Coordinates of C-alpha atoms and ligand atoms in Angstrom, one line a residue:
M1239 CA -11.6 6.8 52.1
R1240 CA -8.6 5.5 54.0
S1241 CA -9.0 2.0 55.3
W1242 CA -6.5 0.6 57.9
N1243 CA -3.1 -1.1 57.9
G1244 CA -3.1 -4.7 56.9
P1245 CA -1.4 -7.6 58.8
E1246 CA 1.6 -9.3 57.5
V1247 CA 0.5 -12.5 55.6
P1248 CA 3.4 -14.9 54.9
R1249 CA 3.4 -16.7 51.6
L1250 CA 3.1 -20.4 52.0
P1251 CA 4.6 -23.2 49.8
G1252 CA 2.4 -24.3 46.9
H1253 CA -1.3 -23.5 46.8
G1254 CA -4.3 -24.4 48.9
P1255 CA -7.7 -25.5 47.4
L1256 CA -10.4 -23.1 46.4
P1257 CA -12.9 -22.7 49.3
R1258 CA -16.5 -23.9 49.1
L1259 CA -19.0 -21.6 50.7
W1260 CA -22.7 -22.0 51.6
D1261 CA -24.7 -20.0 49.0
T1262 CA -28.0 -18.6 50.3
P1263 CA -30.1 -18.7 47.1
S1264 CA -29.1 -22.2 46.0
R1265 CA -29.0 -23.5 49.6
S1266 CA -25.9 -25.5 48.8
L1267 CA -22.1 -25.5 49.1
V1268 CA -20.6 -23.8 46.0
E1269 CA -17.0 -23.4 45.1
A1270 CA -16.1 -19.7 45.3
R1271 CA -14.2 -19.7 42.0
P1272 CA -13.0 -16.4 40.7
L1273 CA -13.3 -15.7 36.9
A1274 CA -9.9 -13.9 36.9
I1275 CA -9.6 -11.8 40.1
A1276 CA -11.7 -12.7 43.1
N1277 CA -14.2 -9.9 43.6
L1278 CA -15.6 -9.6 47.1
Y1279 CA -18.0 -7.0 48.5
V1280 CA -18.9 -7.1 52.2
C1281 CA -21.5 -4.8 53.7
G1282 CA -19.8 -2.4 56.1
I1283 CA -20.9 -0.7 59.2
T1284 CA -23.4 2.0 59.9
P1285 CA -21.0 4.0 62.0
Y1286 CA -22.4 4.2 65.5
D1287 CA -21.7 1.7 68.4
A1288 CA -18.8 0.2 66.6
T1289 CA -17.2 -2.3 66.8
H1290 CA -19.2 -5.0 68.6
L1291 CA -18.2 -8.6 68.5
G1292 CA -20.9 -9.4 66.0
H1293 CA -19.3 -7.0 63.5
A1294 CA -15.9 -8.4 64.3
A1295 CA -17.1 -12.0 63.7
T1296 CA -18.6 -11.2 60.3
Y1297 CA -15.5 -9.3 59.1
L1298 CA -13.2 -12.1 60.4
A1299 CA -15.2 -14.6 58.3
Y1300 CA -14.5 -12.7 55.1
D1301 CA -10.9 -12.0 56.2
T1302 CA -10.5 -15.8 56.3
L1303 CA -12.0 -16.0 52.8
V1304 CA -9.5 -13.4 51.4
R1305 CA -6.6 -15.4 53.0
L1306 CA -7.8 -18.6 51.3
W1307 CA -8.2 -17.0 47.9
R1308 CA -4.7 -15.5 48.1
D1309 CA -3.3 -18.9 49.3
A1310 CA -5.1 -20.5 46.3
G1311 CA -3.1 -18.2 44.1
Y1312 CA -5.7 -15.6 43.2
D1313 CA -5.6 -11.8 43.3
V1314 CA -8.4 -10.3 45.3
T1315 CA -10.3 -7.1 45.0
Y1316 CA -12.2 -6.4 48.2
V1317 CA -14.6 -3.6 48.5
Q1318 CA -16.5 -2.5 51.7
N1319 CA -18.8 0.4 52.3
V1320 CA -19.7 2.6 55.3
T1321 CA -23.3 3.6 55.5
D1322 CA -22.5 7.1 56.8
V1323 CA -26.0 8.5 56.1
D1324 CA -29.0 6.5 57.2
D1325 CA -32.0 6.8 59.5
P1326 CA -30.5 5.0 62.6
L1327 CA -27.3 7.0 62.4
L1328 CA -29.2 10.3 62.1
E1329 CA -31.5 9.3 65.0
R1330 CA -28.6 8.5 67.2
A1331 CA -26.9 11.8 66.3
T1332 CA -30.1 13.7 67.1
A1333 CA -30.7 11.8 70.4
T1334 CA -27.1 12.5 71.6
G1335 CA -26.8 16.0 70.3
V1336 CA -23.8 15.2 68.2
D1337 CA -23.4 16.2 64.5
W1338 CA -24.0 13.1 62.4
R1339 CA -20.7 13.7 60.5
D1340 CA -18.8 13.8 63.8
L1341 CA -20.5 10.7 65.1
A1342 CA -19.7 8.8 61.8
A1343 CA -16.1 10.0 61.7
S1344 CA -15.4 9.0 65.3
Q1345 CA -17.0 5.6 64.9
I1346 CA -15.2 4.9 61.6
E1347 CA -11.9 5.7 63.3
L1348 CA -12.7 3.4 66.2
F1349 CA -13.6 0.6 63.7
R1350 CA -10.3 1.0 61.8
G1351 CA -8.4 0.6 65.0
D1352 CA -10.3 -2.4 66.0
M1353 CA -9.9 -4.1 62.6
Q1354 CA -6.2 -3.4 62.7
S1355 CA -5.7 -4.8 66.2
L1356 CA -7.6 -7.9 65.2
G1357 CA -5.4 -8.4 62.1
I1358 CA -8.3 -8.1 59.6
I1359 CA -7.1 -7.7 56.0
P1360 CA -8.5 -4.2 54.9
P1361 CA -10.6 -3.7 51.8
D1362 CA -8.8 -2.4 48.7
H1363 CA -11.5 0.2 48.4
Y1364 CA -13.2 1.6 51.4
L1365 CA -16.1 3.9 50.5
A1366 CA -18.4 6.1 52.5
V1367 CA -21.8 6.5 50.8
T1368 CA -21.4 10.2 51.0
E1369 CA -18.4 9.9 48.7
L1370 CA -20.5 8.3 45.9
I1371 CA -23.7 10.4 45.8
P1372 CA -23.3 11.6 42.1
S1373 CA -22.8 8.0 41.0
I1374 CA -25.8 6.9 42.9
V1375 CA -27.9 9.7 41.5
G1376 CA -26.9 8.7 38.0
A1377 CA -27.9 5.1 38.6
V1378 CA -31.3 6.1 40.0
E1379 CA -31.8 8.5 37.0
R1380 CA -31.1 5.5 34.6
L1381 CA -33.7 3.4 36.5
V1382 CA -36.3 6.2 36.2
E1383 CA -35.5 6.5 32.4
S1384 CA -35.9 2.8 31.8
G1385 CA -39.3 2.7 33.7
I1386 CA -38.0 0.6 36.6
A1387 CA -38.4 3.4 39.1
Y1388 CA -41.3 5.7 40.0
T1389 CA -42.0 8.6 42.3
V1390 CA -44.2 8.9 45.3
G1391 CA -44.2 12.5 46.4
T1392 CA -40.6 13.6 46.4
D1393 CA -39.3 10.0 46.9
V1394 CA -38.2 7.6 44.2
Y1395 CA -39.0 3.9 44.5
F1396 CA -37.7 0.8 42.8
D1397 CA -40.4 -1.0 40.8
S1398 CA -39.8 -4.7 41.6
A1399 CA -42.3 -6.0 39.1
A1400 CA -40.8 -3.9 36.2
A1401 CA -37.3 -5.0 37.2
A1402 CA -38.3 -8.6 37.2
A1403 CA -39.8 -8.2 33.7
A1404 CA -36.6 -6.5 32.4
S1405 CA -33.7 -8.3 34.1
P1406 CA -32.5 -11.7 35.3
W1407 CA -33.7 -10.9 38.8
H1408 CA -37.1 -11.5 40.4
L1409 CA -38.3 -10.8 43.9
G1410 CA -37.1 -13.8 46.0
Q1411 CA -34.3 -14.7 43.8
E1412 CA -31.6 -14.1 46.4
S1413 CA -33.6 -14.7 49.7
R1414 CA -36.0 -17.5 48.5
L1415 CA -38.5 -16.2 51.0
D1416 CA -42.3 -16.1 50.7
R1417 CA -44.1 -12.8 50.5
D1418 CA -45.6 -12.9 54.0
T1419 CA -42.1 -13.3 55.5
M1420 CA -40.8 -10.6 53.2
L1421 CA -43.5 -8.2 54.4
V1422 CA -42.6 -8.9 58.1
L1423 CA -38.9 -8.5 57.5
S1424 CA -39.3 -5.4 55.4
A1425 CA -41.1 -3.6 58.2
E1426 CA -38.5 -4.8 60.8
R1427 CA -35.4 -4.0 58.7
G1428 CA -35.6 -0.5 57.3
G1429 CA -38.4 -1.0 54.7
D1430 CA -41.7 1.0 54.5
P1431 CA -44.4 -1.5 53.4
G1432 CA -47.0 0.7 54.9
T1433 CA -46.3 3.8 52.8
P1434 CA -49.3 4.6 50.6
G1435 CA -49.0 5.1 46.8
K1436 CA -46.4 2.4 46.2
R1437 CA -46.9 -0.1 43.4
D1438 CA -45.8 -3.0 45.7
P1439 CA -45.5 -2.5 49.4
L1440 CA -42.1 -4.2 49.2
D1441 CA -40.7 -1.8 46.7
P1442 CA -37.7 -0.1 48.4
V1443 CA -36.8 3.6 48.3
L1444 CA -34.0 4.5 45.9
W1445 CA -33.9 8.3 46.6
R1446 CA -35.5 10.0 49.6
G1447 CA -36.5 13.5 48.9
E1448 CA -35.2 16.2 51.3
R1449 CA -36.9 16.4 54.8
P1450 CA -36.5 19.3 57.2
G1451 CA -33.6 18.8 59.5
E1452 CA -32.1 15.9 57.5
P1453 CA -28.9 16.1 55.4
S1454 CA -29.4 16.1 51.6
W1455 CA -27.6 16.4 48.4
P1456 CA -28.4 17.7 44.9
G1457 CA -30.1 14.9 43.0
G1458 CA -30.3 16.3 39.5
D1459 CA -33.7 15.4 38.0
L1460 CA -34.5 13.5 41.2
G1461 CA -34.4 16.7 43.3
Q1462 CA -32.6 17.4 46.5
G1463 CA -32.4 14.3 48.8
R1464 CA -30.4 11.3 49.9
P1465 CA -29.8 7.7 48.7
G1466 CA -31.8 4.6 49.8
W1467 CA -29.9 1.8 51.4
H1468 CA -29.7 -1.0 48.9
I1469 CA -28.8 1.2 45.9
E1470 CA -25.7 2.3 47.8
C1471 CA -24.2 -1.2 47.9
S1472 CA -25.2 -2.0 44.4
V1473 CA -23.6 1.1 43.0
I1474 CA -20.4 0.9 45.1
A1475 CA -19.9 -2.7 44.0
Q1476 CA -20.4 -1.9 40.3
D1477 CA -18.1 1.2 40.5
F1478 CA -15.1 -0.8 41.7
M1479 CA -15.6 -4.4 40.4
D1480 CA -17.1 -6.4 37.6
V1481 CA -20.4 -8.1 38.2
P1482 CA -21.3 -10.8 38.9
L1483 CA -19.1 -10.5 42.0
T1484 CA -17.4 -13.7 43.1
V1485 CA -19.0 -13.3 46.5
Q1486 CA -21.4 -10.8 48.2
G1487 CA -21.1 -11.2 51.9
G1488 CA -22.6 -9.9 55.2
G1489 CA -24.4 -11.0 58.2
H1490 CA -27.6 -13.0 57.7
D1491 CA -29.7 -10.1 58.9
L1492 CA -29.0 -8.7 55.4
V1493 CA -30.5 -11.6 53.4
F1494 CA -33.8 -9.7 53.1
P1495 CA -34.5 -7.0 52.2
H1496 CA -30.9 -5.7 51.7
H1497 CA -29.2 -8.2 49.5
E1498 CA -32.4 -9.1 47.7
F1499 CA -32.8 -5.6 46.5
T1500 CA -29.1 -5.0 46.0
A1501 CA -29.3 -7.9 43.6
G1502 CA -32.4 -6.4 42.0
H1503 CA -30.8 -3.0 41.5
T1504 CA -27.7 -4.4 40.0
A1505 CA -29.6 -6.7 37.6
A1506 CA -31.9 -3.8 36.5
L1507 CA -28.8 -1.6 35.9
T1508 CA -26.6 -4.0 34.2
G1509 CA -28.7 -6.9 32.9
R1510 CA -26.4 -9.2 34.9
D1511 CA -26.5 -10.9 38.3
H1512 CA -25.1 -9.0 41.2
A1513 CA -23.1 -12.0 42.5
A1514 CA -22.4 -15.6 41.7
L1515 CA -22.5 -16.5 45.4
Y1516 CA -24.3 -14.9 48.4
S1517 CA -22.7 -15.7 51.7
H1518 CA -24.1 -14.9 55.1
A1519 CA -22.5 -15.0 58.5
G1520 CA -24.4 -16.1 61.6
L1521 CA -25.4 -13.6 64.2
V1522 CA -23.7 -13.2 67.5
A1523 CA -26.0 -12.9 70.5
Y1524 CA -25.3 -11.5 74.0
R1525 CA -27.5 -12.1 77.0
G1526 CA -30.1 -14.0 75.0
E1527 CA -30.6 -11.7 72.1
K1528 CA -28.8 -10.7 68.9
M1529 CA -26.0 -8.3 69.7
S1530 CA -27.3 -5.1 68.2
K1531 CA -27.0 -1.4 68.4
S1532 CA -30.7 -0.9 68.7
L1533 CA -31.0 -3.3 71.7
G1534 CA -27.8 -1.9 73.3
N1535 CA -26.6 -5.4 74.4
L1536 CA -23.1 -4.8 73.1
V1537 CA -19.6 -6.0 73.9
L1538 CA -17.1 -3.8 72.0
V1539 CA -13.8 -5.0 70.8
S1540 CA -12.3 -1.8 72.2
Q1541 CA -13.7 -2.5 75.6
L1542 CA -11.9 -5.8 75.7
T1543 CA -8.6 -4.6 74.3
G1544 CA -8.8 -1.5 76.6
A1545 CA -9.1 -3.9 79.5
G1546 CA -5.9 -5.6 78.4
V1547 CA -7.2 -8.6 76.5
D1548 CA -4.8 -9.7 73.8
P1549 CA -6.5 -9.2 70.4
R1550 CA -5.2 -12.6 69.3
A1551 CA -7.2 -14.2 72.1
I1552 CA -10.3 -12.4 70.8
R1553 CA -9.5 -13.6 67.3
L1554 CA -9.2 -17.2 68.6
A1555 CA -12.4 -16.9 70.6
L1556 CA -14.3 -15.8 67.4
L1557 CA -12.6 -18.5 65.2
A1558 CA -13.7 -21.2 67.6
Q1559 CA -17.3 -20.6 66.4
H1560 CA -18.3 -21.6 62.9
Y1561 CA -19.0 -18.4 61.0
R1562 CA -22.4 -19.6 59.8
S1563 CA -23.9 -20.5 63.1
D1564 CA -25.7 -18.1 65.4
W1565 CA -23.9 -18.2 68.8
E1566 CA -23.7 -16.3 72.1
W1567 CA -20.8 -14.4 73.4
T1568 CA -20.0 -15.3 77.0
D1569 CA -17.1 -14.9 79.4
A1570 CA -16.4 -18.6 78.9
V1571 CA -15.9 -18.0 75.1
L1572 CA -13.4 -15.4 75.8
D1573 CA -11.6 -17.4 78.5
A1574 CA -11.3 -20.3 76.0
G1575 CA -9.7 -18.0 73.5
I1576 CA -7.2 -16.7 76.2
A1577 CA -6.4 -20.3 77.3
R1578 CA -5.9 -21.4 73.7
L1579 CA -3.5 -18.5 73.0
H1580 CA -1.4 -19.4 76.0
A1581 CA -1.2 -23.0 75.1
W1582 CA -0.3 -22.3 71.5
A1583 CA 2.3 -19.7 72.4
E1584 CA 4.0 -22.2 74.8
W1585 CA 3.9 -24.9 72.0
A1586 CA 5.5 -22.4 69.6
S1587 CA 8.5 -22.0 71.9
R1588 CA 9.2 -25.7 71.9
P1589 CA 11.9 -27.1 69.6
S1590 CA 10.8 -27.7 66.1
A1591 CA 9.4 -31.2 65.5
G1592 CA 6.4 -33.1 64.2
T1593 CA 4.5 -33.4 60.9
P1594 CA 3.5 -30.1 59.1
L1595 CA -0.1 -29.0 59.6
L1596 CA -0.4 -27.0 56.4
T1597 CA -2.5 -29.5 54.3
D1598 CA -4.9 -30.2 57.2
L1599 CA -5.4 -26.5 57.9
R1600 CA -6.0 -25.7 54.2
D1601 CA -8.5 -28.5 53.9
A1602 CA -10.4 -27.6 57.0
L1603 CA -10.8 -24.0 56.0
A1604 CA -11.7 -24.7 52.4
R1605 CA -14.7 -26.7 53.7
D1606 CA -17.0 -23.7 54.2
L1607 CA -14.4 -21.8 56.3
D1608 CA -14.4 -24.4 59.1
A1609 CA -12.2 -22.5 61.5
P1610 CA -13.2 -24.6 64.5
A1611 CA -11.9 -27.7 62.6
A1612 CA -8.7 -25.7 61.8
L1613 CA -8.2 -24.8 65.5
A1614 CA -8.7 -28.5 66.4
V1615 CA -5.9 -29.4 63.9
V1616 CA -3.5 -27.1 65.9
D1617 CA -4.9 -28.2 69.3
A1618 CA -4.1 -31.8 68.5
A1619 CA -0.5 -30.9 67.6
V1620 CA -0.2 -28.9 70.8
L1621 CA -1.5 -31.8 72.9
A1622 CA 0.8 -34.3 71.1
G1623 CA 3.8 -32.8 73.0
A1624 CA 6.3 -32.1 70.2
G1625 CA 6.9 -28.5 68.9
P1626 CA 5.7 -27.1 65.6
A1627 CA 7.0 -28.5 62.4
T1628 CA 8.9 -26.2 60.0
G1629 CA 6.4 -23.9 58.4
D1630 CA 3.6 -24.4 60.9
L1631 CA 3.9 -21.0 62.5
A1632 CA 3.8 -19.3 59.1
A1633 CA 0.8 -21.4 58.1
I1634 CA -1.1 -20.4 61.3
Q1635 CA -0.2 -16.7 60.7
A1636 CA -1.2 -16.8 57.0
L1637 CA -4.4 -18.8 57.3
L1638 CA -5.7 -18.1 60.8
G1639 CA -4.1 -14.6 61.2
V1640 CA -2.5 -15.4 64.6
R1641 CA 1.2 -14.6 64.9
L1642 CA 2.6 -16.7 67.7
V1643 CA 6.2 -15.6 67.8
E1644 CA 7.9 -12.2 67.2
Ligands
5CA1179 N1 -24.4 -0.7 56.9 C1 -25.2 -1.8 56.8 C2 -24.8 -2.8 55.7 S1 -24.8 -2.0 54.1 C3 -25.2 -2.6 58.1 O1 -25.9 -3.6 58.2 N2 -24.5 -2.1 59.1 S2 -24.3 -2.7 60.6 O2 -23.4 -1.9 61.3 O3 -25.6 -2.9 61.2 O4 -23.7 -4.1 60.4 C4 -22.4 -4.2 59.8 C5 -22.1 -5.7 59.4 O5 -22.1 -6.5 60.6 C6 -23.2 -6.3 58.5 O6 -22.6 -7.2 57.6 C7 -24.1 -7.0 59.5 O7 -24.8 -8.1 58.8 C8 -23.1 -7.5 60.5 N3 -23.7 -7.7 61.8 C9 -24.5 -6.8 62.5 N4 -24.9 -7.3 63.7 C10 -24.3 -8.6 63.8 C11 -24.3 -9.6 64.8 N5 -24.9 -9.5 66.0 N6 -23.5 -10.7 64.6 C12 -22.9 -10.9 63.4 N7 -22.8 -9.9 62.4 C13 -23.5 -8.8 62.6
ZN1180 ZN1 -24.8 -3.3 52.2

């Protein structure tokens, strides 16, 4: 699938350090060191109610990571999916009387425009799940053949215990959660722990047999149906990159069950870990609760830009929050972004002077993508009175993605 046009990223002198990122399973900062190429998979949108500022914040975090890898001298392969067939999308389509394909297509197009206006580096491979059905069917068939999947009626489930016996993965490897917590989260986040006939209530569906009124595809031995959620990201990642990936990313609402079972599926299919590092972005709230499509408490990027807000001010507003913290979008957050953009643009027009900021910007961002610290480096220079040093504007454009002069 087509992605979107990428921003111009100036090449900077020398190389920055490799970034260290917080790794969910080991609960520590880990150097995101590529084996050869940096392989990044970030979980993409389910295309309805795009693009809210929570999505934007998460994709901005991994945009920053791509910028740092490139600046450190590595080539990057970046893959992102679109979950263009899933229960919530189908429910929304039914509720609004729109064909699910039209709903998905319009929201993906909106998302592309928003990502482009925010200057987010596009993935090299942008895949809708519906483009990969045969590959997913093949993977599920292999799991059935190796005894790691079983059927309940017309549905096929992942056997977590069998996978743990046959692969480097075990339930809890990625999320490090206890069973009681997993059971609660499974019920809240798309799992079906109450379905009778499963070997373990936590086992996730790999292939959902056809239901009346739902879209379905030929599944070979599996029968007509559609893919489960976690197998989609496992297969798309494997089809376009070597595993273990350098980094698997997404918001922290995906720690369990999504990334746990994505890891389980990949390990069962390849005998290898899905990723060397699992990174999770914090969740953006609005009016006291997580900004989410299901709650409807959304601020959309397109609403702000449509009202005339400069996308660079939105970018600066988001960068002022550490990617890993949960935080709340307010008018004050946006106003601070707008004020910072004005102050920086005025500074950029002053005569060139001062000490270059490049090393300090690189060091700040390499410490777990500390964008607030990087903004503070520029703020200090702006307050000091002199203009930017030679190379500062290129450094800000390459590392923070904000272009201050034409
Ligand atoms: N299609 C799946 C992933 S395979 C999905 O979670 N789609 S989504 O549209 O719900 O979310 C897209 C991305 O934005 C995911 O990485 C998710 O973790 C992240 N996200 C969703 N809500 C928020 C939020 N309020 N704040 C930050 N990130 C969020
Ligand atoms: Zn995913």
